[in-house]
PDB file of C-alpha atoms and ligand atoms in Angstrom:
ATOM      1  CA  MET K   2       2.939   0.810  30.300  1.00 49.00           C
ATOM      2  CA  ASN K   3       5.757   1.167  27.685  1.00 63.00           C
ATOM      3  CA  SER K   4       8.796   3.057  27.723  1.00 69.00           C
ATOM      4  CA  ILE K   5      11.607   3.994  25.562  1.00 72.00           C
ATOM      5  CA  THR K   6      14.111   1.252  26.196  1.00 82.00           C
ATOM      6  CA  ASP K   7      17.852   0.508  24.907  1.00 90.00           C
ATOM      7  CA  ILE K   8      18.860  -2.770  22.619  1.00 94.00           C
ATOM      8  CA  ALA K   9      20.345  -4.461  25.559  1.00 94.00           C
ATOM      9  CA  THR K  10      17.383  -4.913  27.444  1.00 95.00           C
ATOM     10  CA  VAL K  11      16.044  -6.170  24.235  1.00 97.00           C
ATOM     11  CA  ARG K  12      18.937  -8.460  24.086  1.00 97.00           C
ATOM     12  CA  VAL K  13      18.039  -9.886  27.144  1.00 97.00           C
ATOM     13  CA  TRP K  14      14.672 -10.565  26.733  1.00 97.00           C
ATOM     14  CA  LEU K  15      15.337 -11.950  23.139  1.00 98.00           C
ATOM     15  CA  ARG K  16      18.158 -14.501  24.672  1.00 98.00           C
ATOM     16  CA  ASP K  17      15.185 -16.001  27.186  1.00 97.00           C
ATOM     17  CA  ALA K  18      12.132 -16.080  24.084  1.00 98.00           C
ATOM     18  CA  ARG K  19      11.806 -19.919  23.068  1.00 98.00           C
ATOM     19  CA  ALA K  20       9.885 -18.023  20.181  1.00 98.00           C
ATOM     20  CA  ILE K  21       9.940 -15.195  18.305  1.00 99.00           C
ATOM     21  CA  ALA K  22       7.725 -13.574  15.961  1.00 99.00           C
ATOM     22  CA  VAL K  23       9.081 -10.183  13.686  1.00 99.00           C
ATOM     23  CA  LEU K  24       6.079  -7.870  11.861  1.00 99.00           C
ATOM     24  CA  THR K  25       7.631  -5.974   9.500  1.00 98.00           C
ATOM     25  CA  GLY K  26       6.207  -3.044   6.994  1.00 98.00           C
ATOM     26  CA  ALA K  27       7.482  -1.057   4.394  1.00 98.00           C
ATOM     27  CA  GLY K  28       9.990   1.092   7.260  1.00 98.00           C
ATOM     28  CA  MET K  29      12.092  -2.221   6.972  1.00 98.00           C
ATOM     29  CA  SER K  30      12.867  -1.716   3.283  1.00 98.00           C
ATOM     30  CA  ALA K  31      13.291   2.037   3.342  1.00 98.00           C
ATOM     31  CA  GLU K  32      17.169   1.359   3.965  1.00 98.00           C
ATOM     32  CA  SER K  33      17.321  -0.627   0.669  1.00 98.00           C
ATOM     33  CA  GLY K  34      15.641   2.253  -1.006  1.00 97.00           C
ATOM     34  CA  VAL K  35      11.917   1.338  -1.237  1.00 96.00           C
ATOM     35  CA  PRO K  36       9.657   4.010  -0.411  1.00 94.00           C
ATOM     36  CA  THR K  37       7.200   3.625   2.480  1.00 95.00           C
ATOM     37  CA  PHE K  38       3.877   4.703   1.952  1.00 93.00           C
ATOM     38  CA  ARG K  39       2.455   7.147   4.845  1.00 91.00           C
ATOM     39  CA  ASP K  40       5.652   9.181   5.386  1.00 88.00           C
ATOM     40  CA  ALA K  41       4.321  13.041   4.565  1.00 80.00           C
ATOM     41  CA  GLN K  42       7.390  14.363   2.255  1.00 82.00           C
ATOM     42  CA  THR K  43       8.222  10.399   0.810  1.00 84.00           C
ATOM     43  CA  GLY K  44       5.174   7.897   1.168  1.00 88.00           C
ATOM     44  CA  LEU K  45       3.653   6.922  -1.161  1.00 88.00           C
ATOM     45  CA  TRP K  46       0.083   7.841  -0.117  1.00 86.00           C
ATOM     46  CA  ALA K  47       1.579  11.313   0.218  1.00 85.00           C
ATOM     47  CA  LYS K  48       1.836  11.496  -3.811  1.00 86.00           C
ATOM     48  CA  PHE K  49      -1.020   9.125  -4.814  1.00 87.00           C
ATOM     49  CA  ARG K  50      -4.923   8.186  -3.424  1.00 87.00           C
ATOM     50  CA  PRO K  51      -4.569   4.582  -2.649  1.00 86.00           C
ATOM     51  CA  GLU K  52      -8.380   4.368  -3.389  1.00 86.00           C
ATOM     52  CA  GLU K  53      -7.581   4.720  -7.249  1.00 89.00           C
ATOM     53  CA  LEU K  54      -4.854   2.946  -7.387  1.00 93.00           C
ATOM     54  CA  ALA K  55      -4.893  -0.010  -4.367  1.00 95.00           C
ATOM     55  CA  THR K  56      -8.791  -1.177  -5.410  1.00 96.00           C
ATOM     56  CA  GLU K  57     -10.254  -3.817  -7.135  1.00 96.00           C
ATOM     57  CA  ALA K  58     -13.317  -0.965  -8.474  1.00 96.00           C
ATOM     58  CA  ALA K  59     -10.009   1.202  -9.618  1.00 96.00           C
ATOM     59  CA  PHE K  60      -8.096  -1.582 -11.086  1.00 97.00           C
ATOM     60  CA  ARG K  61     -12.065  -2.258 -13.336  1.00 97.00           C
ATOM     61  CA  ALA K  62     -12.268   1.392 -13.834  1.00 96.00           C
ATOM     62  CA  ASP K  63      -9.138   2.275 -15.607  1.00 96.00           C
ATOM     63  CA  PRO K  64      -6.784  -0.822 -15.796  1.00 97.00           C
ATOM     64  CA  GLN K  65      -4.347   1.021 -17.860  1.00 96.00           C
ATOM     65  CA  ARG K  66      -3.509   3.133 -15.135  1.00 95.00           C
ATOM     66  CA  VAL K  67      -3.131   0.813 -12.189  1.00 96.00           C
ATOM     67  CA  TRP K  68      -1.407  -1.777 -14.241  1.00 97.00           C
ATOM     68  CA  ASP K  69       1.529   0.599 -15.019  1.00 96.00           C
ATOM     69  CA  TRP K  70       1.559   2.219 -11.531  1.00 95.00           C
ATOM     70  CA  TYR K  71       2.419  -1.248  -9.999  1.00 96.00           C
ATOM     71  CA  ALA K  72       4.607  -2.026 -13.640  1.00 96.00           C
ATOM     72  CA  SER K  73       6.482   1.490 -12.609  1.00 95.00           C
ATOM     73  CA  ARG K  74       6.693  -0.445  -9.184  1.00 95.00           C
ATOM     74  CA  ARG K  75       8.176  -3.399 -10.475  1.00 97.00           C
ATOM     75  CA  GLU K  76      10.441  -1.663 -11.822  1.00 96.00           C
ATOM     76  CA  MET K  77      11.732   0.804  -8.874  1.00 94.00           C
ATOM     77  CA  MET K  78      11.934  -2.242  -7.005  1.00 95.00           C
ATOM     78  CA  LYS K  79      13.954  -4.806  -9.391  1.00 94.00           C
ATOM     79  CA  ASP K  80      17.225  -3.816  -8.254  1.00 95.00           C
ATOM     80  CA  VAL K  81      16.643  -3.737  -4.710  1.00 98.00           C
ATOM     81  CA  ARG K  82      18.657  -5.186  -2.159  1.00 98.00           C
ATOM     82  CA  PRO K  83      18.401  -6.510   1.121  1.00 98.00           C
ATOM     83  CA  ASN K  84      19.210  -4.186   3.896  1.00 98.00           C
ATOM     84  CA  ALA K  85      21.291  -5.423   6.622  1.00 98.00           C
ATOM     85  CA  GLY K  86      18.016  -5.509   8.733  1.00 98.00           C
ATOM     86  CA  HIS K  87      16.685  -8.162   6.228  1.00 98.00           C
ATOM     87  CA  VAL K  88      20.000 -10.396   6.460  1.00 98.00           C
ATOM     88  CA  ALA K  89      20.121 -10.246  10.165  1.00 98.00           C
ATOM     89  CA  LEU K  90      16.688 -11.897  10.689  1.00 98.00           C
ATOM     90  CA  ALA K  91      18.194 -14.317   7.914  1.00 98.00           C
ATOM     91  CA  GLU K  92      21.009 -15.144   9.848  1.00 98.00           C
ATOM     92  CA  TYR K  93      19.219 -15.392  13.037  1.00 98.00           C
ATOM     93  CA  GLN K  94      17.165 -18.061  11.243  1.00 98.00           C
ATOM     94  CA  GLN K  95      19.655 -20.021   9.640  1.00 98.00           C
ATOM     95  CA  ARG K  96      21.392 -19.788  13.501  1.00 98.00           C
ATOM     96  CA  HIS K  97      18.068 -20.751  15.280  1.00 98.00           C
ATOM     97  CA  PRO K  98      15.952 -23.171  13.391  1.00 98.00           C
ATOM     98  CA  GLY K  99      12.495 -22.832  13.968  1.00 98.00           C
ATOM     99  CA  ARG K 100      12.705 -20.363  16.918  1.00 98.00           C
ATOM    100  CA  LEU K 101      11.357 -17.231  14.907  1.00 98.00           C
ATOM    101  CA  THR K 102       8.542 -16.634  11.938  1.00 98.00           C
ATOM    102  CA  VAL K 103       8.945 -13.607   9.708  1.00 99.00           C
ATOM    103  CA  ILE K 104       5.800 -12.347   9.061  1.00 99.00           C
ATOM    104  CA  THR K 105       5.814  -9.337   6.473  1.00 98.00           C
ATOM    105  CA  GLN K 106       3.067  -6.784   4.981  1.00 98.00           C
ATOM    106  CA  ASN K 107       5.858  -5.910   2.439  1.00 98.00           C
ATOM    107  CA  VAL K 108       5.235  -7.179  -1.177  1.00 98.00           C
ATOM    108  CA  ASP K 109       8.818  -6.102  -2.593  1.00 98.00           C
ATOM    109  CA  GLY K 110      10.529 -10.140  -1.709  1.00 98.00           C
ATOM    110  CA  LEU K 111      13.315  -8.739   0.488  1.00 98.00           C
ATOM    111  CA  HIS K 112      13.109 -10.965   3.215  1.00 98.00           C
ATOM    112  CA  GLN K 113      12.892 -14.483   0.935  1.00 98.00           C
ATOM    113  CA  ALA K 114      15.889 -12.462  -0.997  1.00 98.00           C
ATOM    114  CA  ALA K 115      17.803 -12.468   2.424  1.00 98.00           C
ATOM    115  CA  GLY K 116      16.689 -15.732   3.212  1.00 98.00           C
ATOM    116  CA  SER K 117      14.896 -15.839   5.295  1.00 98.00           C
ATOM    117  CA  VAL K 118      13.056 -18.509   5.644  1.00 97.00           C
ATOM    118  CA  GLY K 119       8.998 -19.597   5.625  1.00 98.00           C
ATOM    119  CA  THR K 120       7.889 -15.622   5.585  1.00 98.00           C
ATOM    120  CA  LEU K 121       4.544 -14.848   6.024  1.00 98.00           C
ATOM    121  CA  SER K 122       3.480 -12.482   3.045  1.00 98.00           C
ATOM    122  CA  LEU K 123       0.725 -11.363   4.476  1.00 98.00           C
ATOM    123  CA  HIS K 124      -0.293  -8.590   1.232  1.00 98.00           C
ATOM    124  CA  GLY K 125       0.779 -10.945  -1.617  1.00 98.00           C
ATOM    125  CA  ASN K 126       3.969 -10.461  -3.546  1.00 97.00           C
ATOM    126  CA  ILE K 127       4.372  -7.314  -6.183  1.00 97.00           C
ATOM    127  CA  PHE K 128       5.692  -9.673  -8.874  1.00 97.00           C
ATOM    128  CA  ASP K 129       3.634 -12.386  -8.881  1.00 96.00           C
ATOM    129  CA  ASP K 130       0.571 -11.828 -11.713  1.00 94.00           C
ATOM    130  CA  ILE K 131      -2.779 -13.734 -10.954  1.00 93.00           C
ATOM    131  CA  TRP K 132      -5.998 -13.449 -13.181  1.00 92.00           C
ATOM    132  CA  LEU K 133      -8.405 -10.347 -11.874  1.00 94.00           C
ATOM    133  CA  ASP K 134     -11.537 -12.860 -12.102  1.00 90.00           C
ATOM    134  CA  PRO K 135     -11.468 -16.648 -11.690  1.00 80.00           C
ATOM    135  CA  CYS K 136     -11.506 -18.382 -15.055  1.00 69.00           C
ATOM    136  CA  ALA K 137     -14.996 -19.364 -16.505  1.00 59.00           C
ATOM    137  CA  GLY K 138     -14.561 -22.221 -18.180  1.00 53.00           C
ATOM    138  CA  ALA K 139     -12.352 -25.193 -19.745  1.00 46.00           C
ATOM    139  CA  HIS K 140      -9.710 -23.293 -20.830  1.00 51.00           C
ATOM    140  CA  GLY K 141      -6.411 -25.125 -20.195  1.00 51.00           C
ATOM    141  CA  PHE K 142      -5.390 -27.292 -17.856  1.00 52.00           C
ATOM    142  CA  GLY K 143      -7.855 -27.568 -14.645  1.00 55.00           C
ATOM    143  CA  GLY K 144     -10.209 -25.072 -16.343  1.00 58.00           C
ATOM    144  CA  VAL K 145      -7.732 -22.097 -15.360  1.00 67.00           C
ATOM    145  CA  CYS K 146      -5.840 -20.299 -18.039  1.00 76.00           C
ATOM    146  CA  ASP K 147      -2.464 -20.442 -17.815  1.00 82.00           C
ATOM    147  CA  VAL K 148      -0.927 -16.603 -16.332  1.00 86.00           C
ATOM    148  CA  SER K 149       2.488 -17.206 -18.431  1.00 85.00           C
ATOM    149  CA  ARG K 150       0.518 -17.764 -21.844  1.00 83.00           C
ATOM    150  CA  ALA K 151      -1.547 -13.574 -21.265  1.00 90.00           C
ATOM    151  CA  GLN K 152      -1.179 -11.699 -24.270  1.00 93.00           C
ATOM    152  CA  PRO K 153       1.162  -8.923 -23.714  1.00 94.00           C
ATOM    153  CA  GLY K 154      -1.106  -5.687 -23.121  1.00 95.00           C
ATOM    154  CA  ARG K 155      -1.213  -2.967 -20.075  1.00 97.00           C
ATOM    155  CA  PRO K 156      -2.469  -5.203 -18.922  1.00 97.00           C
ATOM    156  CA  PRO K 157      -1.658  -8.295 -20.244  1.00 96.00           C
ATOM    157  CA  THR K 158      -4.949 -10.481 -21.207  1.00 93.00           C
ATOM    158  CA  CYS K 159      -6.252 -13.850 -21.847  1.00 88.00           C
ATOM    159  CA  ALA K 160      -6.778 -14.640 -25.522  1.00 83.00           C
ATOM    160  CA  ASP K 161      -9.345 -17.235 -24.532  1.00 80.00           C
ATOM    161  CA  CYS K 162     -11.600 -15.697 -22.387  1.00 84.00           C
ATOM    162  CA  GLY K 163     -10.777 -11.943 -22.000  1.00 88.00           C
ATOM    163  CA  ASN K 164      -9.702 -12.203 -18.617  1.00 91.00           C
ATOM    164  CA  LEU K 165      -6.560  -9.136 -17.285  1.00 94.00           C
ATOM    165  CA  LEU K 166      -3.800  -9.893 -15.487  1.00 95.00           C
ATOM    166  CA  ARG K 167      -3.475  -8.134 -12.172  1.00 96.00           C
ATOM    167  CA  PRO K 168      -0.122  -7.947  -9.417  1.00 97.00           C
ATOM    168  CA  GLY K 169      -0.857 -10.437  -6.559  1.00 96.00           C
ATOM    169  CA  VAL K 170      -0.683  -7.585  -4.115  1.00 98.00           C
ATOM    170  CA  VAL K 171      -3.421  -7.582  -1.566  1.00 98.00           C
ATOM    171  CA  TRP K 172      -5.714  -4.401  -2.815  1.00 97.00           C
ATOM    172  CA  PHE K 173      -7.985  -2.392   0.223  1.00 95.00           C
ATOM    173  CA  GLY K 174     -10.938  -4.660   0.725  1.00 95.00           C
ATOM    174  CA  GLU K 175      -9.433  -7.818  -0.128  1.00 96.00           C
ATOM    175  CA  MET K 176      -9.209 -10.625   1.557  1.00 96.00           C
ATOM    176  CA  LEU K 177      -5.880 -11.799   3.235  1.00 98.00           C
ATOM    177  CA  PRO K 178      -4.217 -14.959   1.724  1.00 97.00           C
ATOM    178  CA  ALA K 179      -6.129 -17.184   4.391  1.00 97.00           C
ATOM    179  CA  ALA K 180      -2.736 -19.732   4.831  1.00 98.00           C
ATOM    180  CA  ALA K 181      -0.773 -17.067   5.498  1.00 98.00           C
ATOM    181  CA  LEU K 182      -2.722 -15.368   7.694  1.00 98.00           C
ATOM    182  CA  ALA K 183      -3.781 -18.138   9.887  1.00 98.00           C
ATOM    183  CA  ALA K 184      -0.379 -19.083   9.868  1.00 98.00           C
ATOM    184  CA  ALA K 185       0.772 -15.658  11.101  1.00 98.00           C
ATOM    185  CA  GLU K 186      -1.913 -15.585  13.822  1.00 98.00           C
ATOM    186  CA  ASP K 187      -0.823 -18.954  15.034  1.00 98.00           C
ATOM    187  CA  ALA K 188       2.758 -17.079  15.518  1.00 98.00           C
ATOM    188  CA  ALA K 189       1.658 -14.506  17.120  1.00 98.00           C
ATOM    189  CA  GLN K 190      -0.164 -16.066  19.436  1.00 98.00           C
ATOM    190  CA  THR K 191       2.588 -18.206  20.773  1.00 98.00           C
ATOM    191  CA  CYS K 192       4.969 -16.333  20.961  1.00 98.00           C
ATOM    192  CA  ASP K 193       7.180 -14.928  24.136  1.00 98.00           C
ATOM    193  CA  LEU K 194       8.024 -11.454  22.195  1.00 98.00           C
ATOM    194  CA  LEU K 195       7.254  -9.932  18.876  1.00 98.00           C
ATOM    195  CA  LEU K 196       9.212  -7.571  17.540  1.00 98.00           C
ATOM    196  CA  VAL K 197       6.612  -4.461  15.299  1.00 98.00           C
ATOM    197  CA  VAL K 198       9.713  -3.273  12.696  1.00 98.00           C
ATOM    198  CA  GLY K 199       8.694  -0.573  10.545  1.00 98.00           C
ATOM    199  CA  THR K 200       5.306  -0.572  10.646  1.00 98.00           C
ATOM    200  CA  SER K 201       2.957   2.860  11.216  1.00 97.00           C
ATOM    201  CA  GLY K 202       0.055   0.073  12.644  1.00 98.00           C
ATOM    202  CA  ALA K 203      -2.530   1.714  10.290  1.00 96.00           C
ATOM    203  CA  VAL K 204      -3.441  -1.087   8.679  1.00 96.00           C
ATOM    204  CA  TRP K 205      -5.652  -4.144   9.455  1.00 97.00           C
ATOM    205  CA  PRO K 206      -5.726  -7.242   9.883  1.00 97.00           C
ATOM    206  CA  ALA K 207      -1.977  -7.221  10.720  1.00 98.00           C
ATOM    207  CA  ALA K 208      -1.631  -4.151  13.274  1.00 98.00           C
ATOM    208  CA  GLY K 209      -4.283  -6.654  15.231  1.00 98.00           C
ATOM    209  CA  LEU K 210      -1.428  -9.148  15.086  1.00 98.00           C
ATOM    210  CA  ALA K 211       0.673  -7.047  18.073  1.00 98.00           C
ATOM    211  CA  HIS K 212      -3.260  -6.926  20.238  1.00 98.00           C
ATOM    212  CA  THR K 213      -2.444 -10.855  19.856  1.00 98.00           C
ATOM    213  CA  ALA K 214       1.013 -11.447  20.695  1.00 98.00           C
ATOM    214  CA  ARG K 215      -0.197  -8.704  23.736  1.00 98.00           C
ATOM    215  CA  GLN K 216      -3.294 -11.056  24.826  1.00 98.00           C
ATOM    216  CA  GLY K 217      -1.187 -14.396  24.781  1.00 98.00           C
ATOM    217  CA  GLY K 218       1.354 -13.388  27.280  1.00 98.00           C
ATOM    218  CA  ALA K 219       4.285 -12.162  24.959  1.00 98.00           C
ATOM    219  CA  ARG K 220       6.374  -8.765  24.917  1.00 98.00           C
ATOM    220  CA  VAL K 221       5.701  -6.878  22.109  1.00 98.00           C
ATOM    221  CA  VAL K 222       8.838  -4.195  21.477  1.00 98.00           C
ATOM    222  CA  VAL K 223       7.948  -1.666  18.822  1.00 98.00           C
ATOM    223  CA  VAL K 224      11.121  -0.790  16.660  1.00 98.00           C
ATOM    224  CA  ASN K 225      10.706   2.581  14.750  1.00 98.00           C
ATOM    225  CA  PRO K 226      12.445   5.982  14.438  1.00 97.00           C
ATOM    226  CA  GLU K 227       9.122   7.691  14.560  1.00 97.00           C
ATOM    227  CA  PRO K 228       6.285   7.024  16.842  1.00 97.00           C
ATOM    228  CA  SER K 229       3.348   4.307  15.806  1.00 98.00           C
ATOM    229  CA  GLU K 230      -0.360   2.894  16.182  1.00 98.00           C
ATOM    230  CA  LEU K 231       1.080  -0.210  17.781  1.00 98.00           C
ATOM    231  CA  ASP K 232       2.996   1.873  20.421  1.00 98.00           C
ATOM    232  CA  GLY K 233       0.352   1.745  22.782  1.00 97.00           C
ATOM    233  CA  VAL K 234       0.389  -2.036  22.767  1.00 97.00           C
ATOM    234  CA  ALA K 235       4.367  -2.178  23.586  1.00 97.00           C
ATOM    235  CA  HIS K 236       5.954  -2.861  26.558  1.00 96.00           C
ATOM    236  CA  ALA K 237       8.937  -1.010  24.966  1.00 95.00           C
ATOM    237  CA  LEU K 238      10.013   1.334  21.802  1.00 97.00           C
ATOM    238  CA  LEU K 239      13.294   1.305  20.558  1.00 97.00           C
ATOM    239  CA  ARG K 240      13.599   4.492  18.381  1.00 96.00           C
ATOM    240  CA  ALA K 241      15.692   3.283  15.821  1.00 96.00           C
ATOM    241  CA  ARG K 242      15.939   2.448  12.423  1.00 97.00           C
ATOM    242  CA  ALA K 243      15.249  -1.624  11.030  1.00 98.00           C
ATOM    243  CA  ALA K 244      18.992  -1.724   9.887  1.00 98.00           C
ATOM    244  CA  ALA K 245      21.234  -0.173  12.313  1.00 97.00           C
ATOM    245  CA  ALA K 246      18.954  -2.154  15.147  1.00 97.00           C
ATOM    246  CA  LEU K 247      17.846  -5.293  13.856  1.00 98.00           C
ATOM    247  CA  PRO K 248      21.892  -6.351  13.594  1.00 98.00           C
ATOM    248  CA  ALA K 249      22.328  -5.004  17.283  1.00 97.00           C
ATOM    249  CA  LEU K 250      19.122  -6.807  18.473  1.00 98.00           C
ATOM    250  CA  LEU K 251      20.232 -10.477  17.099  1.00 98.00           C
ATOM    251  CA  ALA K 252      23.854 -10.784  17.521  1.00 96.00           C
ATOM    252  CA  ASP K 253      23.725 -13.544  19.675  1.00 92.00           C
TER     253      ASP K 253
HETATM  254  P1  OAD E 302       3.574   2.727   6.578  1.00 64.08           P
HETATM  255  O1  OAD E 302       4.187   3.741   5.554  1.00 64.08           O
HETATM  256  O2  OAD E 302       2.083   3.353   6.767  1.00 64.08           O
HETATM  257  O3  OAD E 302       4.911   3.061   7.631  1.00 64.08           O
HETATM  258  C1  OAD E 302       5.826   2.680   7.818  1.00 64.08           C
HETATM  259  C2  OAD E 302       6.359   2.897   8.679  1.00 64.08           C
HETATM  260  O4  OAD E 302       8.061   2.800   9.128  1.00 64.08           O
HETATM  261  C3  OAD E 302       6.526   4.002   9.843  1.00 64.08           C
HETATM  262  O5  OAD E 302       5.867   4.096  11.017  1.00 64.08           O
HETATM  263  C4  OAD E 302       7.904   4.953  10.207  1.00 64.08           C
HETATM  264  O6  OAD E 302       7.384   5.318  10.608  1.00 64.08           O
HETATM  265  C5  OAD E 302       8.866   3.998   9.724  1.00 64.08           C
HETATM  266  N1  OAD E 302       9.908   3.971   9.479  1.00 64.08           N
HETATM  267  C6  OAD E 302      10.654   4.840   8.417  1.00 64.08           C
HETATM  268  N2  OAD E 302      11.990   3.636   7.872  1.00 64.08           N
HETATM  269  C7  OAD E 302      11.875   3.344   8.819  1.00 64.08           C
HETATM  270  C8  OAD E 302      13.861   2.814   9.106  1.00 64.08           C
HETATM  271  N3  OAD E 302      14.484   2.981   8.362  1.00 64.08           N
HETATM  272  N4  OAD E 302      13.508   1.483   9.997  1.00 64.08           N
HETATM  273  C9  OAD E 302      12.530   1.482  10.950  1.00 64.08           C
HETATM  274  N5  OAD E 302      11.030   2.360  10.414  1.00 64.08           N
HETATM  275  C10 OAD E 302      11.167   2.823   9.553  1.00 64.08           C
HETATM  276  O7  OAD E 302       4.002   1.319   5.597  1.00 64.08           O
HETATM  277  P2  OAD E 302       3.073  -0.016   6.631  1.00 64.08           P
HETATM  278  O8  OAD E 302       3.442   0.131   7.859  1.00 64.08           O
HETATM  279  O9  OAD E 302       3.745  -1.418   6.114  1.00 64.08           O
HETATM  280  O10 OAD E 302      -0.962  -2.247   2.285  1.00 64.08           O
HETATM  281  O11 OAD E 302       2.178   0.097   5.816  1.00 64.08           O
HETATM  282  C11 OAD E 302       0.477  -0.522   5.842  1.00 64.08           C
HETATM  283  C12 OAD E 302       0.042  -1.393   4.120  1.00 64.08           C
HETATM  284  O12 OAD E 302      -0.808  -0.259   3.699  1.00 64.08           O
HETATM  285  C13 OAD E 302       0.857  -1.662   3.477  1.00 64.08           C
HETATM  286  O13 OAD E 302       1.637  -3.435   3.822  1.00 64.08           O
HETATM  287  C14 OAD E 302       0.454  -1.529   1.816  1.00 64.08           C
HETATM  288  C15 OAD E 302       0.261   0.213   3.171  1.00 64.08           C
HETATM  289  O14 OAD E 302      -1.115   0.391   1.814  1.00 64.08           O
HETATM  290  C16 OAD E 302      -0.964  -3.402   1.234  1.00 64.08           C
HETATM  291  O15 OAD E 302      -0.360  -2.937  -0.172  1.00 64.08           O
HETATM  292  C17 OAD E 302      -1.802  -4.201   0.810  1.00 64.08           C
END
């Protein structure tokens, strides 16, 4: 059972928790000015079809369109700044070393920019460039072409083998980075309290971490001004925005 609860109750739970994990989604960065995906009016997936932009098949079908869309998102994100929620998490980690693990689905790098240590980025980083295909042969050091030497273009290409650069984000149907996912599963399994902040809980395996934490005996608290698919897993719901709730929750 869960109920809409107050910040004071969750602060007591946080004080009692030896290990804390925080799973964040696009709502975490909403107050930094980054649009979410599933908001009915402003969400990216309200305006664009994800299968045309966020899959490997879409990129192979129209690399320029997909590259340009991610380039415009990079442009939009390059000047955004961490909000009070990101800062509260980072400062808590500094005051309580080793106690709080940040697991994020966000690709904007704002937890890292705020100074969070050991952030587990499940969906990559939008500012990274990676090759679309594995390099076929002896192109440069270790048989791997150097992404920094790609020829400019939309997308940039490898002069030796024609490989295309793509953004280093996880697209639908792709595996999550194995080491980050394993560390996130471990953090969820072993934490005493999981805060689920600003995610619809619609995308797996990230959403499964809330179930893992609950099954592992942790208290699960959802921080979201709207209902989410993870409300049923939570012991408590805080109907609040991330940038307001996290500084209040993590003041100790
Ligand atoms: P969604 O857009 O699905 O959900 C955002 C959530 O944030 C919603 O539940 C909102 O109610 C909530 N929200 C909005 N403003 C908030 C605020 N100020 N404070 C707290 N919560 C707020 O975004 P994600 O759950 O992150 O995948 O989506 C998961 C994945 O789907 C993304 O990582 C992305 C997308 O396709 C990849 O890029 C691989």
